[in-house]
Coordinates of C-alpha atoms and ligand atoms in Angstrom, one line a residue:
M1 CA 0.0 0.0 0.0
R2 CA 1.1 3.6 -0.4
A3 CA 0.3 5.0 3.1
K4 CA 3.3 7.3 2.9
S5 CA 3.2 8.7 -0.7
L6 CA -0.3 8.7 -1.8
P7 CA -1.4 12.3 -2.3
V8 CA -4.2 13.3 0.0
F9 CA -7.4 12.6 -1.8
V10 CA -9.9 15.0 -0.5
T11 CA -13.5 13.8 -0.9
T12 CA -15.9 16.4 0.3
L13 CA -19.1 14.8 -0.5
W14 CA -21.0 16.5 2.2
A15 CA -23.8 14.8 3.8
L16 CA -27.1 15.6 2.2
A17 CA -28.7 17.1 5.1
G18 CA -32.4 17.0 5.8
Q19 CA -33.1 14.3 3.2
G20 CA -35.4 12.6 5.6
A21 CA -33.6 9.3 4.7
A22 CA -33.4 6.5 7.3
T23 CA -31.0 6.9 10.1
I24 CA -29.4 3.9 11.9
T25 CA -30.3 3.2 15.4
L26 CA -28.0 1.1 17.6
D27 CA -28.9 -0.5 20.8
L28 CA -25.9 -2.5 22.0
T29 CA -28.1 -4.5 24.4
S30 CA -29.9 -6.1 21.4
Q31 CA -28.2 -8.4 19.1
D32 CA -30.8 -7.8 16.5
S33 CA -30.2 -4.1 16.6
I34 CA -26.4 -4.6 16.2
K35 CA -27.0 -6.9 13.3
S36 CA -29.4 -4.6 11.6
A37 CA -27.1 -1.6 11.9
A38 CA -24.2 -3.7 10.6
S39 CA -26.3 -4.9 7.7
T40 CA -27.1 -1.3 6.7
I41 CA -23.4 -0.2 6.8
A42 CA -22.3 -3.3 4.8
K43 CA -24.9 -2.5 2.1
D44 CA -23.5 1.1 1.8
M45 CA -20.0 -0.2 1.7
M46 CA -20.6 -2.9 -0.9
K47 CA -22.2 -0.4 -3.3
Y48 CA -18.6 0.7 -4.0
Y49 CA -17.7 -2.8 -5.2
T50 CA -18.2 -3.5 -8.8
G51 CA -16.0 -6.5 -9.3
N52 CA -18.9 -8.9 -9.5
N53 CA -20.4 -7.0 -12.5
P54 CA -20.2 -8.6 -15.9
G55 CA -16.9 -7.6 -17.6
D56 CA -15.3 -6.3 -14.4
T57 CA -12.5 -8.1 -12.5
P58 CA -13.6 -10.0 -9.4
G59 CA -11.8 -8.8 -6.2
N60 CA -10.9 -5.3 -7.4
L61 CA -12.3 -2.0 -6.1
P62 CA -12.4 0.9 -8.5
D63 CA -10.0 3.9 -8.2
P64 CA -8.9 5.4 -5.9
Y65 CA -8.7 2.1 -3.9
Y66 CA -5.6 0.1 -4.0
W67 CA -5.7 -3.6 -4.4
W68 CA -4.8 -4.3 -0.8
E69 CA -7.8 -2.4 0.6
A70 CA -10.1 -4.8 -1.4
G71 CA -8.5 -7.7 0.4
A72 CA -9.0 -5.9 3.7
M73 CA -12.6 -5.3 2.8
F74 CA -13.2 -9.0 2.1
G75 CA -11.7 -9.8 5.4
T76 CA -14.3 -7.4 7.0
M77 CA -17.1 -9.1 5.0
I78 CA -16.0 -12.6 6.1
N79 CA -16.1 -11.2 9.7
H80 CA -19.6 -9.8 8.9
W81 CA -20.9 -13.2 8.0
H82 CA -19.2 -14.7 11.2
Y83 CA -20.7 -12.1 13.5
T84 CA -24.1 -11.6 12.0
G85 CA -24.8 -14.8 10.1
D86 CA -25.8 -12.8 7.0
T87 CA -25.0 -15.0 4.0
S88 CA -26.1 -12.6 1.3
Y89 CA -22.5 -11.6 0.3
N90 CA -20.9 -15.0 0.6
A91 CA -20.8 -15.9 -3.0
I92 CA -19.3 -12.5 -3.9
I93 CA -16.7 -12.9 -1.2
M94 CA -15.8 -16.4 -2.5
Q95 CA -15.5 -15.3 -6.1
A96 CA -13.3 -12.3 -5.2
M97 CA -11.0 -14.1 -2.9
L98 CA -10.4 -17.0 -5.3
H99 CA -10.0 -14.8 -8.4
Q100 CA -7.2 -12.8 -6.6
A101 CA -5.5 -15.8 -5.2
G102 CA -3.6 -15.9 -8.4
D103 CA -2.3 -18.9 -10.3
N104 CA -0.1 -20.1 -7.4
G105 CA -2.6 -19.6 -4.6
D106 CA -0.5 -17.0 -2.8
F107 CA -2.2 -13.8 -3.6
Q108 CA 0.4 -12.6 -6.1
P109 CA -1.7 -12.0 -9.2
L110 CA 0.5 -10.7 -12.0
N111 CA -1.8 -7.8 -12.7
Q112 CA -0.9 -6.4 -9.3
T113 CA 2.9 -6.6 -9.5
K114 CA 3.3 -2.8 -9.3
T115 CA 1.2 -2.5 -6.2
L116 CA 2.3 -5.8 -4.5
G117 CA 4.2 -5.0 -1.4
N118 CA 4.5 -7.6 1.4
D119 CA 1.7 -5.7 3.3
D120 CA -0.6 -5.6 0.3
Q121 CA -0.3 -9.4 -0.1
G122 CA -0.5 -9.8 3.7
F123 CA -4.0 -8.2 3.9
W124 CA -5.3 -10.8 1.4
G125 CA -3.5 -13.5 3.3
M126 CA -5.0 -12.4 6.6
A127 CA -8.5 -12.4 5.0
A128 CA -7.9 -16.1 4.0
M129 CA -6.7 -16.8 7.5
T130 CA -9.8 -15.3 9.0
A131 CA -11.9 -17.5 6.6
A132 CA -10.1 -20.6 8.0
E133 CA -10.6 -19.4 11.7
V134 CA -14.2 -18.6 11.5
N135 CA -15.0 -21.7 9.4
F136 CA -16.3 -19.6 6.4
E137 CA -17.7 -21.8 3.7
N138 CA -14.9 -23.8 2.1
P139 CA -14.1 -23.3 -1.7
P140 CA -15.0 -26.1 -4.1
S141 CA -12.4 -28.9 -3.6
D142 CA -10.8 -28.1 -7.0
Q143 CA -9.9 -24.6 -5.9
H144 CA -7.3 -23.1 -3.5
Q145 CA -8.4 -23.6 0.2
W146 CA -8.3 -20.9 2.9
L147 CA -5.6 -22.3 5.1
A148 CA -3.4 -23.2 2.1
L149 CA -3.8 -19.6 0.7
A150 CA -2.6 -18.2 4.1
Q151 CA 0.3 -20.7 4.0
G152 CA 1.0 -19.6 0.4
V153 CA 1.4 -16.0 1.6
F154 CA 3.6 -17.1 4.5
N155 CA 5.8 -19.3 2.3
T156 CA 6.3 -16.6 -0.4
Q157 CA 7.2 -14.0 2.3
V158 CA 9.4 -16.1 4.6
V159 CA 12.0 -16.4 1.8
L160 CA 12.2 -12.6 1.5
Y161 CA 13.4 -12.1 5.2
D162 CA 16.4 -9.8 4.6
S163 CA 19.3 -10.5 7.0
A164 CA 21.7 -8.5 4.7
T165 CA 20.8 -5.1 6.3
C166 CA 19.6 -3.9 9.7
N167 CA 20.1 -7.4 11.2
G168 CA 17.0 -8.8 9.5
G169 CA 13.3 -7.8 9.1
F170 CA 11.2 -7.6 6.1
R171 CA 11.3 -4.9 3.4
W172 CA 8.1 -3.1 2.5
Q173 CA 8.3 -4.0 -1.2
K174 CA 9.0 -7.4 -2.8
F175 CA 10.4 -6.0 -6.0
T176 CA 13.4 -3.6 -6.5
F177 CA 11.6 -1.5 -9.1
N178 CA 8.8 -0.5 -6.6
S179 CA 9.6 2.6 -4.6
G180 CA 9.9 1.8 -1.0
Y181 CA 12.2 -1.2 -1.6
N182 CA 14.7 0.3 0.9
Y183 CA 12.0 0.8 3.5
K184 CA 11.5 -1.7 6.3
N185 CA 8.2 -1.0 7.8
S186 CA 6.1 -2.1 10.7
I187 CA 3.0 -3.0 8.7
S188 CA 4.9 -5.5 6.4
N189 CA 6.6 -7.0 9.4
G190 CA 3.3 -6.9 11.2
C191 CA 1.4 -8.8 8.5
F192 CA 4.0 -11.5 8.5
F193 CA 4.0 -11.6 12.3
N194 CA 0.3 -11.7 12.6
L195 CA -0.1 -14.4 9.9
A196 CA 2.7 -16.6 11.4
A197 CA 1.3 -16.4 14.9
R198 CA -2.2 -17.3 13.6
L199 CA -0.9 -20.2 11.5
A200 CA 0.9 -21.5 14.6
M201 CA -2.4 -21.2 16.6
Y202 CA -4.4 -22.9 13.9
T203 CA -2.0 -25.7 12.9
G204 CA 0.2 -26.1 16.0
N205 CA 3.2 -26.1 13.7
A206 CA 6.1 -24.7 15.8
T207 CA 7.9 -23.3 12.7
Y208 CA 5.3 -20.6 12.4
A209 CA 5.7 -19.7 16.0
Q210 CA 9.5 -19.5 15.7
W211 CA 9.1 -17.0 12.8
A212 CA 6.6 -14.9 14.8
E213 CA 9.1 -14.8 17.7
K214 CA 11.9 -13.9 15.3
T215 CA 9.9 -11.0 13.8
W216 CA 8.8 -9.7 17.2
D217 CA 12.5 -9.7 18.3
W218 CA 13.6 -7.8 15.2
M219 CA 10.8 -5.2 15.7
T220 CA 11.8 -4.6 19.3
G221 CA 15.6 -4.9 18.6
V222 CA 15.5 -2.3 15.8
G223 CA 13.4 0.0 17.9
L224 CA 10.3 0.1 15.7
L225 CA 8.2 -1.5 18.5
V226 CA 8.7 -0.1 21.9
E227 CA 6.8 -2.2 24.3
G228 CA 3.9 -0.5 26.0
V229 CA 4.8 2.8 24.2
A230 CA 4.5 2.8 20.4
V231 CA 4.8 1.0 17.1
Y232 CA 6.5 3.5 14.7
D233 CA 5.9 3.4 11.0
G234 CA 9.2 2.2 9.6
T235 CA 12.9 2.7 8.9
Q236 CA 15.3 3.0 6.0
N237 CA 17.9 0.3 5.4
T238 CA 20.1 2.9 3.7
D239 CA 21.4 4.0 7.1
N240 CA 21.2 0.5 8.7
C241 CA 17.8 1.4 10.1
T242 CA 19.1 4.1 12.4
S243 CA 16.6 6.8 11.6
K244 CA 12.8 6.2 11.9
D245 CA 9.6 7.5 10.7
H246 CA 7.9 8.0 14.1
N247 CA 4.3 8.3 12.8
Q248 CA 2.0 6.0 14.7
W249 CA -1.0 4.3 13.0
S250 CA -3.7 2.4 14.8
Y251 CA -3.4 -0.7 12.6
N252 CA 0.3 -1.2 13.4
A253 CA -0.7 -1.4 17.1
G254 CA -3.6 -3.7 16.3
I255 CA -1.7 -6.1 14.1
F256 CA 1.0 -6.7 16.7
L257 CA -1.7 -6.9 19.4
F258 CA -3.6 -9.7 17.7
G259 CA -0.4 -11.5 16.8
A260 CA 0.8 -11.4 20.4
A261 CA -2.6 -12.7 21.5
A262 CA -2.4 -15.6 19.0
M263 CA 1.1 -16.5 20.4
Y264 CA -0.3 -16.3 23.9
N265 CA -3.1 -18.7 22.9
Y266 CA -0.8 -21.0 20.9
S267 CA 1.5 -21.3 23.9
N268 CA -1.4 -22.0 26.3
G269 CA -1.0 -18.8 28.2
D270 CA 2.8 -18.3 28.3
S271 CA 3.6 -15.5 30.6
V272 CA 6.0 -13.7 28.3
W273 CA 3.3 -13.5 25.5
Q274 CA 0.7 -12.5 28.1
Q275 CA 2.9 -9.6 29.1
R276 CA 3.5 -8.7 25.4
T277 CA -0.2 -8.9 24.7
Q278 CA -0.9 -6.5 27.6
S279 CA 1.8 -4.2 26.5
M280 CA 0.3 -4.0 23.0
L281 CA -3.1 -3.4 24.5
N282 CA -1.5 -0.5 26.4
T283 CA -0.2 0.8 23.2
T284 CA -3.6 0.9 21.6
D285 CA -4.6 3.5 24.2
N286 CA -2.7 6.0 21.9
F287 CA -5.7 5.7 19.6
F288 CA -8.6 6.3 22.0
A289 CA -9.8 9.5 23.6
D290 CA -12.8 9.3 26.0
G291 CA -13.2 5.7 24.9
I292 CA -13.6 6.7 21.2
M293 CA -11.1 5.4 18.6
Y294 CA -9.4 7.9 16.3
E295 CA -6.5 8.1 13.9
S296 CA -4.0 10.8 14.5
C297 CA -4.4 12.2 10.9
E298 CA -8.0 13.1 11.7
S299 CA -7.0 16.1 13.7
T300 CA -5.1 17.6 10.7
G301 CA -7.8 16.6 8.2
K302 CA -5.2 14.9 6.1
C303 CA -6.0 11.2 6.2
N304 CA -5.4 9.6 2.8
V305 CA -7.6 6.9 1.3
D306 CA -5.6 4.1 2.9
Q307 CA -5.5 5.7 6.3
R308 CA -9.2 6.2 6.4
S309 CA -9.6 2.5 6.7
F310 CA -7.1 1.8 9.5
K311 CA -9.5 2.0 12.3
A312 CA -11.3 -1.0 10.8
Y313 CA -8.3 -3.2 11.5
L314 CA -7.7 -2.0 15.0
A315 CA -11.4 -2.6 15.8
R316 CA -11.2 -6.1 14.2
W317 CA -8.1 -7.1 16.0
L318 CA -9.2 -5.8 19.4
A319 CA -12.4 -7.9 19.2
A320 CA -10.5 -11.0 18.1
T321 CA -8.0 -10.5 20.8
S322 CA -10.7 -10.4 23.5
K323 CA -11.7 -13.8 22.2
I324 CA -8.4 -15.6 22.2
A325 CA -6.8 -13.8 25.2
P326 CA -9.9 -13.6 27.4
F327 CA -7.9 -11.7 30.1
T328 CA -8.1 -8.7 27.9
A329 CA -11.9 -8.8 27.4
S330 CA -12.8 -6.6 30.3
S331 CA -10.6 -3.8 29.0
I332 CA -11.5 -4.2 25.3
L333 CA -15.3 -4.7 25.3
P334 CA -16.1 -1.3 26.8
L335 CA -14.0 0.4 24.2
L336 CA -15.8 -1.4 21.4
A337 CA -19.1 -0.2 22.9
T338 CA -18.3 3.5 23.3
S339 CA -16.6 3.7 19.9
A340 CA -19.5 1.9 18.2
N341 CA -22.0 4.3 19.8
A342 CA -19.9 7.3 18.6
A343 CA -19.4 5.9 15.1
I344 CA -23.0 5.3 14.5
K345 CA -23.8 9.0 15.1
T346 CA -21.7 9.7 11.9
C347 CA -23.9 7.4 9.8
T348 CA -26.1 10.1 8.2
G349 CA -24.3 10.8 4.9
G350 CA -24.4 10.1 1.3
T351 CA -27.5 9.4 -0.9
S352 CA -28.6 6.6 1.3
G353 CA -28.6 8.9 4.3
T354 CA -26.8 6.2 6.3
Q355 CA -23.2 6.4 5.1
C356 CA -20.7 6.8 7.9
G357 CA -18.1 9.5 8.3
L358 CA -14.5 9.5 9.3
K359 CA -14.3 11.2 12.7
W360 CA -16.2 9.3 15.3
N361 CA -15.5 11.9 18.0
T362 CA -17.5 14.7 16.4
G363 CA -20.9 13.3 16.9
T364 CA -21.8 14.2 13.3
N365 CA -21.0 13.1 9.8
D366 CA -17.9 15.1 8.7
G367 CA -18.5 14.6 5.0
S368 CA -15.7 12.2 4.5
L369 CA -17.3 9.1 2.8
G370 CA -15.8 6.0 1.3
V371 CA -14.9 2.3 1.6
G372 CA -12.5 3.0 4.5
E373 CA -15.0 5.0 6.5
S374 CA -17.7 2.4 6.0
M375 CA -15.4 -0.5 6.8
A376 CA -14.2 1.0 10.0
A377 CA -17.7 1.7 11.2
L378 CA -18.8 -1.8 10.1
E379 CA -16.0 -3.5 12.1
I380 CA -16.6 -1.5 15.2
V381 CA -20.3 -2.1 15.2
Q382 CA -20.2 -5.8 14.4
S383 CA -17.4 -6.4 16.9
N384 CA -19.9 -5.8 19.7
L385 CA -21.2 -9.3 18.9
V386 CA -17.8 -10.8 19.7
S387 CA -18.6 -12.1 23.2
T388 CA -21.4 -14.3 21.9
S389 CA -19.7 -15.3 18.6
S390 CA -18.5 -18.8 18.1
D391 CA -14.9 -19.6 18.9
F392 CA -12.2 -19.8 16.3
V393 CA -11.8 -23.3 14.9
S394 CA -8.4 -25.0 14.3
T395 CA -6.7 -28.2 13.5
V396 CA -5.2 -28.1 17.0
K397 CA -8.7 -28.2 18.5
G398 CA -9.8 -30.7 15.9
T399 CA -12.6 -28.3 14.8
G400 CA -10.9 -26.7 11.7
S401 CA -12.3 -27.8 8.3
S402 CA -10.0 -25.9 6.0
V403 CA -7.5 -28.0 4.1
G404 CA -3.9 -26.8 4.4
N405 CA -0.8 -27.3 2.3
A406 CA 2.5 -26.6 4.1
N407 CA 4.2 -26.1 0.7
A408 CA 1.6 -23.8 -0.8
G409 CA 3.1 -21.0 -2.9
T410 CA 6.4 -22.8 -3.5
S411 CA 7.1 -24.7 -6.6
A412 CA 7.2 -27.9 -4.5
G413 CA 3.6 -27.3 -3.4
S414 CA 2.0 -25.6 -6.4
T415 CA -1.3 -27.0 -7.2
S416 CA -3.0 -26.4 -10.5
V417 CA -6.7 -25.4 -10.3
D418 CA -7.7 -29.0 -10.8
G419 CA -6.2 -29.6 -7.4
K420 CA -3.5 -32.0 -8.3
S421 CA -0.1 -31.3 -6.8
S422 CA 2.7 -31.0 -9.3
S423 CA 5.3 -33.7 -9.0
P424 CA 8.1 -33.0 -6.5
V425 CA 10.9 -30.9 -8.0
T426 CA 14.6 -30.8 -7.5
T427 CA 16.5 -27.7 -6.4
G428 CA 17.5 -27.1 -10.0
D429 CA 13.9 -27.2 -11.1
R430 CA 13.0 -24.6 -8.4
A431 CA 15.7 -22.2 -9.6
G432 CA 14.4 -22.7 -13.1
A433 CA 10.8 -21.9 -12.0
G434 CA 12.0 -18.7 -10.3
I435 CA 13.7 -17.6 -13.5
L436 CA 10.6 -18.4 -15.5
T437 CA 8.5 -16.3 -13.1
A438 CA 11.0 -13.4 -13.4
L439 CA 10.9 -13.5 -17.3
V440 CA 7.1 -13.5 -17.2
L441 CA 7.2 -10.5 -14.9
V442 CA 9.8 -8.7 -17.1
G443 CA 7.5 -9.3 -20.0
V444 CA 4.5 -7.8 -18.2
L445 CA 6.4 -4.7 -17.1
G446 CA 8.0 -4.1 -20.5
G447 CA 11.6 -5.1 -19.6
S448 CA 12.1 -3.4 -16.2
A449 CA 15.0 -4.8 -14.3
L450 CA 13.8 -7.3 -11.9
M451 CA 15.5 -9.0 -8.9
I452 CA 13.6 -10.9 -6.3
S453 CA 15.3 -10.4 -3.0
P454 CA 17.2 -11.5 -1.1
Ligands
NAG1 C1 -6.0 -9.4 -14.8 O1 -6.4 -8.4 -15.8 C2 -7.2 -9.0 -16.8 C3 -7.5 -7.8 -17.8 O2 -8.2 -6.8 -17.1 C4 -8.5 -9.6 -16.2 O3 -9.2 -10.2 -17.3 C5 -8.1 -10.7 -15.2 O4 -9.2 -11.2 -14.6 C6 -7.2 -10.1 -14.1 N1 -6.7 -11.1 -13.3 C7 -6.8 -11.0 -11.9 C8 -6.3 -12.1 -11.1 O5 -7.3 -10.0 -11.4
NAG2 C1 23.3 -2.6 11.8 O1 22.6 -2.5 13.0 C2 22.6 -3.7 13.7 C3 21.6 -3.6 14.9 O2 20.3 -3.3 14.5 C4 23.9 -4.2 14.2 O3 23.9 -5.4 14.8 C5 24.9 -4.2 13.0 O4 26.2 -4.4 13.4 C6 24.8 -3.0 12.2 N1 25.5 -3.1 11.0 C7 26.4 -2.2 10.5 C8 27.0 -2.5 9.2 O5 26.5 -1.1 11.1
NAG3 C1 5.5 -26.8 9.5 O1 5.7 -25.6 8.7 C2 6.9 -25.6 8.0 C3 7.1 -24.3 7.3 O2 6.1 -24.1 6.4 C4 7.0 -26.8 6.9 O3 8.2 -26.8 6.3 C5 6.7 -28.1 7.7 O4 6.6 -29.1 6.8 C6 5.5 -28.1 8.5 N1 5.3 -29.2 9.3 C7 4.3 -30.0 9.3 C8 4.3 -31.2 10.2 O5 3.3 -29.8 8.6
NAG4 C1 -0.1 -1.4 31.1 O1 -0.6 -0.3 31.6 C2 -1.0 -0.4 33.0 C3 -1.6 0.9 33.4 O2 -1.0 2.0 33.1 C4 0.4 -0.6 33.7 O3 0.1 -0.7 35.1 C5 1.0 -1.9 33.3 O4 2.3 -2.1 33.9 C6 1.2 -1.8 31.8 N1 1.6 -3.2 31.3 C7 2.5 -3.4 30.4 C8 2.9 -4.8 30.1 O5 3.0 -2.5 29.7
NAG5 C1 -7.5 -19.6 23.6 O1 -8.7 -19.2 22.9 C2 -9.9 -19.9 23.3 C3 -11.0 -19.3 22.4 O2 -10.8 -19.6 21.1 C4 -10.2 -19.7 24.7 O3 -11.3 -20.4 25.1 C5 -8.9 -20.1 25.6 O4 -9.2 -19.8 27.0 C6 -7.7 -19.4 25.1 N1 -6.5 -19.8 25.9 C7 -6.0 -19.0 26.8 C8 -4.7 -19.6 27.4 O5 -6.4 -17.9 27.1

């Protein structure tokens, strides 16, 4: 994603006041009221999505939304089904997720090469992980499966761990030709950490846990994550990661919170991960005032398109954390309630008269409307159903139904769409396959130099 460089996109579609359109009421003591409010917000949000129209590409949002935000949105919609039981979007979600999975089942579709940072791919991977965890309807057996898709993202990222500079960590970008290749940022490392921790929790495979631990250690060692204080945006490897971009974003705190909680749960309540989960929970305080969530860019009025969606992820991960690290629930649930009650007051905009705004602490619609604003409001409202939602399933518990593939996304584990694994390959074959991929990419990009790190 382009959180740092995207020019501020000012949408000033002011709410059409006095239209007499429906307003959303929200009574948090009533499950039906929460579900009904969530359904109205989901409907407004999904009006932006055109990928299911004939001739359009399933999984893509129109401009100005980057590819990653569509993946994030489908994660929210999977959650929507989980929390509310509303199946009306399930076919659209399935179609979008499977189309963008790409040929190798790792969310690296060739069309998106120019926008494909580790974080962009990560948001699609986390959506697939959510589908596995909440037991979302499994794809047809001849298609890529949710758990395998999440593993495909892990496998294609783990080989990019870059020990050559800054003692380790992941770069923002995968490809040298994309700007930001020299940047090692918290969200890319956070996506990998979050996914690795959840794969450990789901499968019980200790390799994932070791990678989560290693990423946490790098984040704290390099000074991007200061426990109980802050998660900073990122750092440049051009000065061995000495200088930092000290901006703080809610999703960076949230992504490490839920990952730490997954490690806590995976380790059956290990005290080190309990303390880390608590320290991340403390860090999320940086994004609340009077119990209402906010993003720091809101005060300057300069949140870009990406940033207007970030509260969705903090809301999503706070709720999920309360489930898998129950010791946090008494702190988290009241914040979900006060924030949802504040957010719903902004849902008076747009032609529907129910579109939600950006700033929840204003008590009114601020005129900023879009996918991000709707997604954030949707997540905070539906997360108030978390305490009665069903538990995450997993292979460890014997409840998971999603089929995995530990080698997904590698040439050894590539499955064609008919579901048949390709025959085992030698190291020489693997190198050949890598070169072939590179040549295909060079062709697509008209001959740009390409080197896949490390
Ligand atoms: C890539 O772009 C082409 C042309 O727009 C489209 O037909 C195809 O569905 C796209 N593939 C993916 C995975 O989005
Ligand atoms: C870069 O920083 C790491 C600590 O983050 C240190 O271990 C390493 O020695 C440094 N490398 C150079 C070349 O200064
Ligand atoms: C555990 O995960 C690692 C990393 O993907 C993989 O190499 C290994 O085969 C997995 N082990 C099992 C038992 O699935
Ligand atoms: C979290 O914040 C509380 C209250 O300020 C403090 O007592 C506690 O030590 C903090 N815990 C961690 C792990 O940072
Ligand atoms: C792990 O999560 C489950 C819910 O999925 C919960 O019941 C259990 O108590 C959690 N484990 C710990 C150690 O908190």
